[in-house]
Amino acid sequence: PATMAPTSNKDSKFQGGLYPSVAVSDAFNTVLHIMAALNALESHPEEPAWLGFGLVAFAGAIGTLRFGFSESLFAKGNGDLAGLAAYLGLPLVGLSFARVSSIISVNHNDMIVFIVIVSALATLAQSFSEKVQHLVKVFVNLFLFIGPVAYSGYINNNNLLLASIGLFAFAGIVIKPERHIYLLGMRREDWFHYMIGIASYGIASGL
């Protein structure tokens, strides 16, 4: 069961705000997203999925530096990039699946408009409370990422893709990156990182 970590836990925050286990899981997450980006670039270089996976990888790399080396130096950058990955990176993956599966037909000019609109939405969301920001992220990722990828898996009878997007959704909705809550002796944030890394690689393999 999920429990709050005791203050004396050996994996408690190190002096200076470092969380070694989170740094390790974020490094794993980074590597898997780099692999996903390379996979997507090789299979569909004309689609922006590789850029979306790459953006998540960049956020993970900064997160590794934040939790493994310097909280004060990398915290804001990690937070901002994580938000951009959620608002823009994942929707770029969803857009790619929507195009490849002929769910929608958009040209490159339309994709530029898409990127500008989603980026503006991400910026605007920062003006609201964390609860509102969370709801906006859920809405954006449900309709612009999970939906298109799941539909692509369904119409192509791709069980690996369906399992991968299911794992990603489970990690985001059920597990969530809760740093101070433990599940089976491991931080839920670590579970989250491992799950979305594996899921994204599976998603990229189904593009």
CSV table of C-alpha atoms in Angstrom, one decimal:
chain,number,residue,atom,x,y,z
A,1,PRO,CA,0.0,0.0,0.0
A,2,ALA,CA,1.0,3.6,-0.5
A,3,THR,CA,2.3,5.3,2.7
A,4,MET,CA,3.8,8.5,3.7
A,5,ALA,CA,7.6,8.2,4.1
A,6,PRO,CA,8.9,8.5,7.7
A,7,THR,CA,11.3,11.3,8.3
A,8,SER,CA,14.0,8.8,9.4
A,9,ASN,CA,13.7,6.8,6.2
A,10,LYS,CA,17.2,6.1,4.7
A,11,ASP,CA,15.9,7.4,1.3
A,12,SER,CA,14.8,10.7,2.8
A,13,LYS,CA,15.9,13.9,1.1
A,14,PHE,CA,19.6,14.5,1.3
A,15,GLN,CA,21.1,17.8,2.5
A,16,GLY,CA,20.6,20.5,-0.2
A,17,GLY,CA,17.3,19.0,-1.5
A,18,LEU,CA,18.7,16.0,-3.4
A,19,TYR,CA,16.7,12.8,-4.0
A,20,PRO,CA,19.1,10.2,-5.3
A,21,SER,CA,16.3,7.6,-6.1
A,22,VAL,CA,14.4,10.3,-8.1
A,23,ALA,CA,17.6,11.2,-10.0
A,24,VAL,CA,18.1,7.6,-11.0
A,25,SER,CA,14.5,7.0,-12.1
A,26,ASP,CA,14.5,10.3,-14.0
A,27,ALA,CA,17.8,9.3,-15.7
A,28,PHE,CA,16.1,6.0,-16.8
A,29,ASN,CA,13.1,8.0,-18.0
A,30,THR,CA,15.4,10.3,-20.0
A,31,VAL,CA,17.2,7.4,-21.7
A,32,LEU,CA,13.9,5.7,-22.7
A,33,HIS,CA,12.5,8.9,-24.1
A,34,ILE,CA,15.7,9.5,-26.1
A,35,MET,CA,15.3,5.9,-27.5
A,36,ALA,CA,11.7,6.7,-28.2
A,37,ALA,CA,12.6,9.9,-30.0
A,38,LEU,CA,15.2,8.1,-32.2
A,39,ASN,CA,12.7,5.4,-32.9
A,40,ALA,CA,10.1,7.9,-34.0
A,41,LEU,CA,12.6,9.9,-36.0
A,42,GLU,CA,13.7,6.7,-37.9
A,43,SER,CA,10.2,5.5,-38.7
A,44,HIS,CA,8.4,8.8,-39.4
A,45,PRO,CA,10.9,11.7,-39.7
A,46,GLU,CA,8.2,13.9,-41.2
A,47,GLU,CA,6.2,13.8,-38.0
A,48,PRO,CA,6.9,15.8,-34.9
A,49,ALA,CA,6.6,12.8,-32.5
A,50,TRP,CA,10.4,12.6,-32.2
A,51,LEU,CA,10.4,16.3,-31.1
A,52,GLY,CA,7.7,15.6,-28.5
A,53,PHE,CA,9.6,12.6,-27.0
A,54,GLY,CA,12.8,14.7,-27.2
A,55,LEU,CA,11.2,17.4,-25.1
A,56,VAL,CA,10.2,14.9,-22.4
A,57,ALA,CA,13.7,13.6,-22.5
A,58,PHE,CA,15.1,17.1,-22.0
A,59,ALA,CA,12.9,17.7,-19.0
A,60,GLY,CA,14.0,14.3,-17.6
A,61,ALA,CA,17.7,15.2,-18.1
A,62,ILE,CA,17.3,18.5,-16.2
A,63,GLY,CA,15.3,16.6,-13.5
A,64,THR,CA,18.2,14.2,-13.1
A,65,LEU,CA,20.5,17.2,-12.6
A,66,ARG,CA,18.0,18.7,-10.2
A,67,PHE,CA,17.5,15.7,-7.9
A,68,GLY,CA,21.1,14.4,-8.2
A,69,PHE,CA,23.2,17.5,-8.2
A,70,SER,CA,21.6,20.8,-7.4
A,71,GLU,CA,18.0,21.6,-6.5
A,72,SER,CA,18.5,25.3,-6.3
A,73,LEU,CA,20.1,25.5,-9.8
A,74,PHE,CA,17.8,23.2,-11.8
A,75,ALA,CA,14.4,23.3,-10.0
A,76,LYS,CA,12.8,26.0,-12.0
A,77,GLY,CA,14.1,24.8,-15.3
A,78,ASN,CA,12.9,21.3,-14.5
A,79,GLY,CA,9.5,22.5,-13.5
A,80,ASP,CA,9.1,24.7,-16.6
A,81,LEU,CA,10.3,22.0,-19.0
A,82,ALA,CA,8.0,19.4,-17.3
A,83,GLY,CA,5.1,21.7,-17.9
A,84,LEU,CA,6.1,22.3,-21.5
A,85,ALA,CA,6.5,18.5,-22.0
A,86,ALA,CA,3.0,17.9,-20.8
A,87,TYR,CA,1.4,20.8,-22.7
A,88,LEU,CA,3.4,20.5,-25.9
A,89,GLY,CA,5.6,17.4,-26.0
A,90,LEU,CA,3.0,14.8,-25.5
A,91,PRO,CA,0.4,16.5,-27.8
A,92,LEU,CA,3.0,16.5,-30.6
A,93,VAL,CA,3.1,12.7,-30.2
A,94,GLY,CA,-0.7,12.6,-30.3
A,95,LEU,CA,-0.7,14.8,-33.4
A,96,SER,CA,1.7,12.5,-35.2
A,97,PHE,CA,-0.5,9.5,-34.5
A,98,ALA,CA,-3.6,11.4,-35.6
A,99,ARG,CA,-1.9,12.2,-38.9
A,100,VAL,CA,-0.4,8.8,-39.5
A,101,SER,CA,-3.8,7.1,-38.7
A,102,SER,CA,-5.6,9.7,-41.0
A,103,ILE,CA,-7.7,10.8,-38.0
A,104,ILE,CA,-7.0,14.4,-39.2
A,105,SER,CA,-5.3,15.9,-42.2
A,106,VAL,CA,-3.1,18.9,-41.4
A,107,ASN,CA,-0.2,20.4,-43.3
A,108,HIS,CA,3.0,21.8,-41.8
A,109,ASN,CA,1.5,25.3,-41.6
A,110,ASP,CA,-1.3,23.9,-39.5
A,111,MET,CA,1.2,22.2,-37.2
A,112,ILE,CA,2.9,25.5,-36.6
A,113,VAL,CA,-0.4,27.0,-35.6
A,114,PHE,CA,-1.1,24.0,-33.4
A,115,ILE,CA,2.3,24.5,-31.6
A,116,VAL,CA,1.7,28.2,-31.1
A,117,ILE,CA,-1.8,27.7,-29.7
A,118,VAL,CA,-0.7,24.9,-27.3
A,119,SER,CA,2.3,26.9,-26.2
A,120,ALA,CA,0.1,29.9,-25.5
A,121,LEU,CA,-2.3,27.7,-23.5
A,122,ALA,CA,0.7,26.4,-21.4
A,123,THR,CA,1.7,30.0,-20.7
A,124,LEU,CA,-1.8,31.1,-19.8
A,125,ALA,CA,-2.3,28.2,-17.5
A,126,GLN,CA,0.6,29.4,-15.3
A,127,SER,CA,-1.7,32.3,-14.2
A,128,PHE,CA,-4.1,29.9,-12.4
A,129,SER,CA,-3.9,27.7,-9.3
A,130,GLU,CA,-2.1,24.4,-9.3
A,131,LYS,CA,-5.5,22.6,-9.2
A,132,VAL,CA,-6.6,24.4,-12.4
A,133,GLN,CA,-3.3,23.8,-14.0
A,134,HIS,CA,-3.6,20.1,-13.2
A,135,LEU,CA,-7.1,19.9,-14.7
A,136,VAL,CA,-5.9,21.7,-17.9
A,137,LYS,CA,-3.0,19.2,-18.3
A,138,VAL,CA,-5.4,16.3,-17.8
A,139,PHE,CA,-7.8,17.7,-20.5
A,140,VAL,CA,-5.0,18.5,-22.9
A,141,ASN,CA,-3.3,15.1,-22.6
A,142,LEU,CA,-6.6,13.1,-22.7
A,143,PHE,CA,-7.8,14.7,-25.9
A,144,LEU,CA,-4.5,15.5,-27.7
A,145,PHE,CA,-2.3,12.6,-26.6
A,146,ILE,CA,-4.1,9.6,-25.0
A,147,GLY,CA,-7.1,9.7,-27.3
A,148,PRO,CA,-5.3,9.8,-30.7
A,149,VAL,CA,-2.7,7.2,-29.6
A,150,ALA,CA,-5.4,4.8,-28.2
A,151,TYR,CA,-7.6,5.2,-31.3
A,152,SER,CA,-4.6,4.4,-33.5
A,153,GLY,CA,-3.9,1.3,-31.5
A,154,TYR,CA,-7.5,0.3,-31.7
A,155,ILE,CA,-8.1,0.7,-35.5
A,156,ASN,CA,-4.7,-1.0,-36.2
A,157,ASN,CA,-5.3,-3.8,-33.7
A,158,ASN,CA,-2.0,-2.9,-32.1
A,159,ASN,CA,-2.0,-4.5,-28.7
A,160,LEU,CA,1.5,-3.3,-27.8
A,161,LEU,CA,0.4,0.3,-28.5
A,162,LEU,CA,-2.8,-0.1,-26.5
A,163,ALA,CA,-0.9,-1.6,-23.6
A,164,SER,CA,1.7,1.2,-23.7
A,165,ILE,CA,-0.8,4.1,-23.8
A,166,GLY,CA,-2.7,2.3,-21.0
A,167,LEU,CA,0.4,2.1,-18.9
A,168,PHE,CA,1.1,5.8,-19.5
A,169,ALA,CA,-2.4,6.8,-18.5
A,170,PHE,CA,-2.2,4.6,-15.4
A,171,ALA,CA,1.0,6.2,-14.4
A,172,GLY,CA,-0.3,9.7,-14.9
A,173,ILE,CA,-3.8,9.2,-13.4
A,174,VAL,CA,-3.3,6.6,-10.7
A,175,ILE,CA,0.4,6.6,-9.7
A,176,LYS,CA,1.2,10.3,-10.2
A,177,PRO,CA,4.6,11.8,-9.4
A,178,GLU,CA,4.1,11.9,-5.6
A,179,ARG,CA,7.6,12.3,-4.2
A,180,HIS,CA,6.8,11.8,-0.5
A,181,ILE,CA,4.4,8.9,-0.8
A,182,TYR,CA,5.8,5.3,-1.1
A,183,LEU,CA,4.3,2.3,-2.9
A,184,LEU,CA,5.9,-1.1,-2.2
A,185,GLY,CA,8.9,0.6,-0.6
A,186,MET,CA,9.6,3.0,-3.5
A,187,ARG,CA,8.6,6.6,-4.1
A,188,ARG,CA,5.6,6.9,-6.3
A,189,GLU,CA,7.5,9.5,-8.4
A,190,ASP,CA,10.0,6.8,-9.1
A,191,TRP,CA,7.3,4.4,-10.2
A,192,PHE,CA,5.9,7.2,-12.4
A,193,HIS,CA,9.3,7.8,-14.1
A,194,TYR,CA,9.9,4.1,-14.8
A,195,MET,CA,6.4,3.6,-16.1
A,196,ILE,CA,6.2,6.5,-18.5
A,197,GLY,CA,9.7,5.8,-19.8
A,198,ILE,CA,8.8,2.2,-20.7
A,199,ALA,CA,5.3,3.3,-22.0
A,200,SER,CA,6.8,6.0,-24.3
A,201,TYR,CA,9.2,3.5,-25.8
A,202,GLY,CA,6.3,1.2,-26.5
A,203,ILE,CA,4.3,4.0,-28.0
A,204,ALA,CA,7.1,5.1,-30.3
A,205,SER,CA,7.5,1.5,-31.5
A,206,GLY,CA,3.8,1.6,-32.5
A,207,LEU,CA,4.1,4.7,-34.6
